[in-house]
Amino acid sequence: MDKNTKPVERKGFGSRIGFILAAAGSAVGLGNIWRFPYLAAKYGGGFFLLIYLILAVTFGFTLMLTEVAIGRRTGKSVLGAYRAVDKHFGFMGWMAAIIPAIILPYYCVIGGWVLKYMTLFVTGQGTVANQPVASADGSSITFFESLIGNSATPTLFFIIYVVLNAVVILLGVQKGIEKVSKILMPVLFILIVGIAIYTLTLPGALDGAAYYLLPNFEDFSAEKLFKTVAAASSQLFYSMSIAMGILVTYGSYMRKEDSLEGSVRKIEIFDTAVAFLAGLIIIPSVFAFSGGDAASLNKGPGLMFISLPQVFESMPLGDFIGAAFFILVSLAALTSSISLMETVVAAVMEKFRLSRVKAVIVVIVITLMLGMLSVLGYADWSEVKIFGMQFLDFFDFITNSVMMPILALLTCVLIGYIVKTKYIEEEVLYGERKFGARALYRIMIMYVCPVCMAMILVTPFITEI
Ligand code: PHE
């Protein structure tokens, strides 16, 4: 058997517990709760939301379905799957394996921030997160800024987070984690709904809700449309774990008798609902606590960490609810980063013929090295910029806005023009009477998706000029 196509031993991740759960555990994570709200805030609220929703049901659906179908049809992990579709496209498997290796380190850095907040709330010190701190030059900065501006604490929590991941992967207790998340995911969902309702009762919050829900077409321009589509699609990749082999891998574990179309729809809806609700908490709360100052929406990656503790402090039982919230978010993050790490570990095992333990060690070393760049980029090395970005933002950009669109574009070419859409359609129709979205699927994969991908890829260059 060819070494690249040998099925990888994967301690049953996703195999027995059912596909939807495993994929939803990977999909729902920091992307939904941390990344989506700050992008929505930055790109005009309602306008971004509208574009995101349109993209989710059209091209998010198309790409997710494609990857899962490739996985199920070939029955292979990412390294072998693309080759099995067409022998000239095997390199895509490698691209798909490198992407999670770049995302994992910075994901763990943010996971570390979440752990720090969780510790604060669990030890009853949640209000500390709202107290301004005096910076070195005497000015006052937020707790969050002072936290990430000093590398010591973020490094510590980053390492703890990485070790937690590694332990889970080594123990092979993914099944346990999945069982736990079967209970925790619904609890997280209910908690988010509850917090969202509470937030909307705060004075001024409804203006925030209006900003978030109602698209504003007043300052509409082609440039704004381009930028928003680019940002929304990069978010879509991130949030749905698209274009990095994870869904291909999970698809290979999926049972033939389950409906592909139906399962993909469910994951998509759940993932989007969590993101939507996170936005409905964070954006209105920023309005409520800043007295409607829209500039405070531009806090970028820190938005969740700055606005949520304020909500909790204002709330009855806020310490308790804050603690519960950050525990659940940590677990949601963990199920996502485990899927990232598992993909990288499996690729390293397969390529270098290493044992699981050795592969995990290799991955930990790489993750710690790359992750430290992200930690230091916000602290001691804050003058160091790559293309004007800090390390963390750069890693985020290079994967979500460059490598993933390229991989997705190649997937469209492969399916739309080389093996043709019947390759996917046959798999979707296996044991099913119909493929409801077939016409949409064809148009998307052959025309719309490639054009959107090209747009994402050129936008940064256009806006530079
Ligand atoms: N989809 C996850 C989230 O929303 C992040 C993730 C990205 C997980 C890529 C796996 C792969 O947080």
mmCIF file of C-alpha atoms in Angstrom, residues 233-450:
data_model
loop_
_atom_site.group_PDB
_atom_site.id
_atom_site.type_symbol
_atom_site.label_atom_id
_atom_site.label_comp_id
_atom_site.label_asym_id
_atom_site.label_seq_id
_atom_site.Cartn_x
_atom_site.Cartn_y
_atom_site.Cartn_z
ATOM 1 C CA SER A 233 -15.537 34.748 3.556
ATOM 2 C CA SER A 234 -12.314 34.479 5.498
ATOM 3 C CA GLN A 235 -14.445 34.281 8.620
ATOM 4 C CA LEU A 236 -16.542 31.590 7.025
ATOM 5 C CA PHE A 237 -13.502 29.410 6.365
ATOM 6 C CA TYR A 238 -12.332 29.894 9.875
ATOM 7 C CA SER A 239 -15.606 29.333 11.588
ATOM 8 C CA MET A 240 -16.702 26.284 9.644
ATOM 9 C CA SER A 241 -13.227 24.734 9.649
ATOM 10 C CA ILE A 242 -13.289 24.773 5.849
ATOM 11 C CA ALA A 243 -10.248 24.440 3.564
ATOM 12 C CA MET A 244 -7.867 22.674 5.869
ATOM 13 C CA GLY A 245 -8.600 19.035 5.577
ATOM 14 C CA ILE A 246 -10.515 18.700 8.805
ATOM 15 C CA LEU A 247 -13.837 18.138 7.101
ATOM 16 C CA VAL A 248 -12.274 15.757 4.596
ATOM 17 C CA THR A 249 -10.941 13.718 7.474
ATOM 18 C CA TYR A 250 -14.254 13.731 9.311
ATOM 19 C CA GLY A 251 -16.072 12.901 6.107
ATOM 20 C CA SER A 252 -13.943 9.792 5.792
ATOM 21 C CA TYR A 253 -15.396 8.611 9.086
ATOM 22 C CA MET A 254 -18.955 9.392 8.163
ATOM 23 C CA ARG A 255 -21.359 6.549 7.729
ATOM 24 C CA LYS A 256 -22.562 5.901 4.213
ATOM 25 C CA GLU A 257 -26.170 5.631 5.340
ATOM 26 C CA ASP A 258 -26.341 9.132 6.803
ATOM 27 C CA SER A 259 -27.502 12.047 4.697
ATOM 28 C CA LEU A 260 -24.620 14.255 3.646
ATOM 29 C CA GLU A 261 -26.763 17.197 2.692
ATOM 30 C CA GLY A 262 -28.786 17.101 5.885
ATOM 31 C CA SER A 263 -25.756 16.754 8.142
ATOM 32 C CA VAL A 264 -23.907 19.613 6.510
ATOM 33 C CA ARG A 265 -26.961 21.850 6.842
ATOM 34 C CA LYS A 266 -27.209 21.098 10.562
ATOM 35 C CA ILE A 267 -23.589 21.908 11.287
ATOM 36 C CA GLU A 268 -23.862 25.064 9.268
ATOM 37 C CA ILE A 269 -26.962 26.260 11.090
ATOM 38 C CA PHE A 270 -25.581 25.499 14.525
ATOM 39 C CA ASP A 271 -22.277 27.191 13.802
ATOM 40 C CA THR A 272 -23.929 30.282 12.376
ATOM 41 C CA ALA A 273 -26.428 30.513 15.216
ATOM 42 C CA VAL A 274 -23.671 30.551 17.829
ATOM 43 C CA ALA A 275 -21.759 33.248 15.954
ATOM 44 C CA PHE A 276 -24.901 35.310 15.456
ATOM 45 C CA LEU A 277 -25.745 35.190 19.158
ATOM 46 C CA ALA A 278 -22.199 36.024 20.214
ATOM 47 C CA GLY A 279 -22.465 39.138 18.072
ATOM 48 C CA LEU A 280 -25.809 39.922 19.639
ATOM 49 C CA ILE A 281 -24.142 39.974 23.042
ATOM 50 C CA ILE A 282 -20.921 41.731 22.257
ATOM 51 C CA ILE A 283 -21.953 44.542 19.924
ATOM 52 C CA PRO A 284 -24.947 45.798 21.967
ATOM 53 C CA SER A 285 -22.901 45.617 25.154
ATOM 54 C CA VAL A 286 -20.181 47.759 23.606
ATOM 55 C CA PHE A 287 -22.861 50.351 22.788
ATOM 56 C CA ALA A 288 -24.325 50.134 26.259
ATOM 57 C CA PHE A 289 -21.025 50.598 28.082
ATOM 58 C CA SER A 290 -19.455 53.180 25.804
ATOM 59 C CA GLY A 291 -22.571 55.347 25.715
ATOM 60 C CA GLY A 292 -23.088 54.640 22.007
ATOM 61 C CA ASP A 293 -19.571 55.528 20.920
ATOM 62 C CA ALA A 294 -19.132 53.528 17.703
ATOM 63 C CA ALA A 295 -15.347 54.015 17.765
ATOM 64 C CA SER A 296 -15.115 51.630 20.688
ATOM 65 C CA LEU A 297 -16.260 48.892 18.323
ATOM 66 C CA ASN A 298 -12.831 48.986 16.757
ATOM 67 C CA LYS A 299 -11.067 47.127 19.523
ATOM 68 C CA GLY A 300 -10.229 44.273 17.149
ATOM 69 C CA PRO A 301 -9.157 40.970 18.691
ATOM 70 C CA GLY A 302 -9.652 42.406 22.187
ATOM 71 C CA LEU A 303 -13.339 43.224 21.761
ATOM 72 C CA MET A 304 -14.763 40.170 23.504
ATOM 73 C CA PHE A 305 -12.273 40.409 26.346
ATOM 74 C CA ILE A 306 -13.099 44.033 26.991
ATOM 75 C CA SER A 307 -16.866 44.052 26.585
ATOM 76 C CA LEU A 308 -17.940 40.785 28.180
ATOM 77 C CA PRO A 309 -16.514 41.346 31.665
ATOM 78 C CA GLN A 310 -18.455 44.622 31.729
ATOM 79 C CA VAL A 311 -21.669 42.776 30.999
ATOM 80 C CA PHE A 312 -20.952 40.270 33.735
ATOM 81 C CA GLU A 313 -20.112 42.938 36.269
ATOM 82 C CA SER A 314 -23.408 44.693 35.652
ATOM 83 C CA MET A 315 -25.391 41.484 35.931
ATOM 84 C CA PRO A 316 -26.933 39.848 38.972
ATOM 85 C CA LEU A 317 -24.886 36.714 39.707
ATOM 86 C CA GLY A 318 -22.382 38.055 37.187
ATOM 87 C CA ASP A 319 -19.351 36.365 38.727
ATOM 88 C CA PHE A 320 -21.028 33.027 38.575
ATOM 89 C CA ILE A 321 -22.384 33.475 35.062
ATOM 90 C CA GLY A 322 -19.042 34.873 33.903
ATOM 91 C CA ALA A 323 -17.246 31.862 35.327
ATOM 92 C CA ALA A 324 -19.683 29.458 33.675
ATOM 93 C CA PHE A 325 -19.354 31.317 30.407
ATOM 94 C CA PHE A 326 -15.564 31.295 30.300
ATOM 95 C CA ILE A 327 -15.438 27.624 31.303
ATOM 96 C CA LEU A 328 -17.742 26.737 28.440
ATOM 97 C CA VAL A 329 -15.852 28.911 25.965
ATOM 98 C CA SER A 330 -12.597 27.265 27.050
ATOM 99 C CA LEU A 331 -14.108 23.867 26.369
ATOM 100 C CA ALA A 332 -15.522 24.960 23.022
ATOM 101 C CA ALA A 333 -12.074 26.285 22.131
ATOM 102 C CA LEU A 334 -10.476 23.059 23.271
ATOM 103 C CA THR A 335 -12.646 20.872 21.055
ATOM 104 C CA SER A 336 -11.635 23.072 18.117
ATOM 105 C CA SER A 337 -7.922 23.179 18.840
ATOM 106 C CA ILE A 338 -7.892 19.444 19.407
ATOM 107 C CA SER A 339 -9.231 18.949 15.911
ATOM 108 C CA LEU A 340 -6.503 21.259 14.616
ATOM 109 C CA MET A 341 -3.762 19.503 16.539
ATOM 110 C CA GLU A 342 -5.043 16.059 15.645
ATOM 111 C CA THR A 343 -4.852 16.920 11.950
ATOM 112 C CA VAL A 344 -1.274 18.113 12.262
ATOM 113 C CA VAL A 345 -0.237 15.171 14.426
ATOM 114 C CA ALA A 346 -1.783 12.694 11.997
ATOM 115 C CA ALA A 347 0.030 14.316 9.067
ATOM 116 C CA VAL A 348 3.375 14.268 10.898
ATOM 117 C CA MET A 349 2.863 10.628 11.887
ATOM 118 C CA GLU A 350 2.071 9.647 8.357
ATOM 119 C CA LYS A 351 4.766 11.639 6.626
ATOM 120 C CA PHE A 352 7.675 10.984 8.955
ATOM 121 C CA ARG A 353 6.490 7.593 10.118
ATOM 122 C CA LEU A 354 6.664 8.652 13.731
ATOM 123 C CA SER A 355 4.819 7.185 16.658
ATOM 124 C CA ARG A 356 1.952 9.202 18.081
ATOM 125 C CA VAL A 357 3.998 10.284 21.091
ATOM 126 C CA LYS A 358 6.936 11.472 18.995
ATOM 127 C CA ALA A 359 4.640 13.254 16.564
ATOM 128 C CA VAL A 360 2.927 15.028 19.445
ATOM 129 C CA ILE A 361 6.314 16.174 20.756
ATOM 130 C CA VAL A 362 7.288 17.531 17.342
ATOM 131 C CA VAL A 363 3.989 19.364 17.063
ATOM 132 C CA ILE A 364 4.289 20.810 20.571
ATOM 133 C CA VAL A 365 7.760 22.175 19.833
ATOM 134 C CA ILE A 366 6.625 23.810 16.582
ATOM 135 C CA THR A 367 3.490 25.163 18.246
ATOM 136 C CA LEU A 368 5.399 26.666 21.140
ATOM 137 C CA MET A 369 7.909 28.315 18.836
ATOM 138 C CA LEU A 370 5.366 29.816 16.457
ATOM 139 C CA GLY A 371 2.989 30.685 19.266
ATOM 140 C CA MET A 372 5.672 32.598 21.143
ATOM 141 C CA LEU A 373 6.015 34.854 18.128
ATOM 142 C CA SER A 374 2.336 35.712 18.523
ATOM 143 C CA VAL A 375 2.698 36.303 22.255
ATOM 144 C CA LEU A 376 5.776 38.485 21.855
ATOM 145 C CA GLY A 377 4.315 40.298 18.889
ATOM 146 C CA TYR A 378 1.790 41.949 21.198
ATOM 147 C CA ALA A 379 4.341 42.543 23.945
ATOM 148 C CA ASP A 380 8.119 42.874 23.901
ATOM 149 C CA TRP A 381 8.390 42.798 20.116
ATOM 150 C CA SER A 382 5.508 45.059 19.319
ATOM 151 C CA GLU A 383 7.645 47.104 16.901
ATOM 152 C CA VAL A 384 8.287 44.037 14.764
ATOM 153 C CA LYS A 385 5.767 43.989 11.927
ATOM 154 C CA ILE A 386 5.321 41.748 8.933
ATOM 155 C CA PHE A 387 3.553 43.607 6.122
ATOM 156 C CA GLY A 388 2.409 46.049 8.769
ATOM 157 C CA MET A 389 0.853 43.324 10.916
ATOM 158 C CA GLN A 390 1.716 41.831 14.258
ATOM 159 C CA PHE A 391 2.644 38.152 14.203
ATOM 160 C CA LEU A 392 -0.746 36.918 15.408
ATOM 161 C CA ASP A 393 -2.617 39.025 12.887
ATOM 162 C CA PHE A 394 -0.186 37.976 10.197
ATOM 163 C CA PHE A 395 -0.695 34.251 10.855
ATOM 164 C CA ASP A 396 -4.429 34.833 10.853
ATOM 165 C CA PHE A 397 -4.215 36.746 7.591
ATOM 166 C CA ILE A 398 -1.883 34.397 5.725
ATOM 167 C CA THR A 399 -4.078 31.387 6.482
ATOM 168 C CA ASN A 400 -7.624 32.760 6.335
ATOM 169 C CA SER A 401 -7.142 35.329 3.615
ATOM 170 C CA VAL A 402 -4.471 33.740 1.446
ATOM 171 C CA MET A 403 -3.881 30.011 1.837
ATOM 172 C CA MET A 404 -7.450 28.938 2.486
ATOM 173 C CA PRO A 405 -8.947 30.841 -0.440
ATOM 174 C CA ILE A 406 -6.244 29.374 -2.688
ATOM 175 C CA LEU A 407 -7.061 25.874 -1.477
ATOM 176 C CA ALA A 408 -10.771 26.508 -1.876
ATOM 177 C CA LEU A 409 -10.206 27.889 -5.379
ATOM 178 C CA LEU A 410 -8.239 24.777 -6.304
ATOM 179 C CA THR A 411 -11.011 22.614 -4.867
ATOM 180 C CA CYS A 412 -13.531 24.395 -7.100
ATOM 181 C CA VAL A 413 -11.322 23.840 -10.146
ATOM 182 C CA LEU A 414 -10.781 20.205 -9.251
ATOM 183 C CA ILE A 415 -14.461 19.464 -8.712
ATOM 184 C CA GLY A 416 -16.043 21.896 -11.151
ATOM 185 C CA TYR A 417 -13.761 21.282 -14.120
ATOM 186 C CA ILE A 418 -11.478 18.272 -13.702
ATOM 187 C CA VAL A 419 -13.536 15.461 -12.189
ATOM 188 C CA LYS A 420 -16.814 17.372 -12.671
ATOM 189 C CA THR A 421 -19.580 17.893 -10.164
ATOM 190 C CA LYS A 422 -20.966 14.385 -10.605
ATOM 191 C CA TYR A 423 -18.091 13.202 -8.420
ATOM 192 C CA ILE A 424 -19.691 14.947 -5.476
ATOM 193 C CA GLU A 425 -23.294 14.520 -6.598
ATOM 194 C CA GLU A 426 -22.977 10.741 -6.707
ATOM 195 C CA GLU A 427 -21.700 10.714 -3.164
ATOM 196 C CA VAL A 428 -24.438 13.037 -1.931
ATOM 197 C CA LEU A 429 -27.045 10.892 -3.632
ATOM 198 C CA TYR A 430 -25.730 7.665 -2.177
ATOM 199 C CA GLY A 431 -28.729 6.074 -0.511
ATOM 200 C CA GLU A 432 -30.721 9.317 -0.862
ATOM 201 C CA ARG A 433 -33.618 10.075 -3.121
ATOM 202 C CA LYS A 434 -32.647 13.598 -4.000
ATOM 203 C CA PHE A 435 -30.033 16.295 -3.731
ATOM 204 C CA GLY A 436 -32.189 19.317 -3.032
ATOM 205 C CA ALA A 437 -29.580 21.962 -3.631
ATOM 206 C CA ARG A 438 -28.043 20.375 -6.698
ATOM 207 C CA ALA A 439 -28.573 23.248 -9.119
ATOM 208 C CA LEU A 440 -27.305 25.734 -6.566
ATOM 209 C CA TYR A 441 -24.351 23.495 -5.901
ATOM 210 C CA ARG A 442 -23.311 23.365 -9.549
ATOM 211 C CA ILE A 443 -23.535 27.094 -10.070
ATOM 212 C CA MET A 444 -21.684 27.774 -6.852
ATOM 213 C CA ILE A 445 -18.783 25.428 -7.354
ATOM 214 C CA MET A 446 -18.249 26.239 -11.011
ATOM 215 C CA TYR A 447 -18.800 29.974 -11.098
ATOM 216 C CA VAL A 448 -19.640 31.832 -7.918
ATOM 217 C CA CYS A 449 -17.128 30.295 -5.509
ATOM 218 C CA PRO A 450 -14.128 30.699 -7.795
#
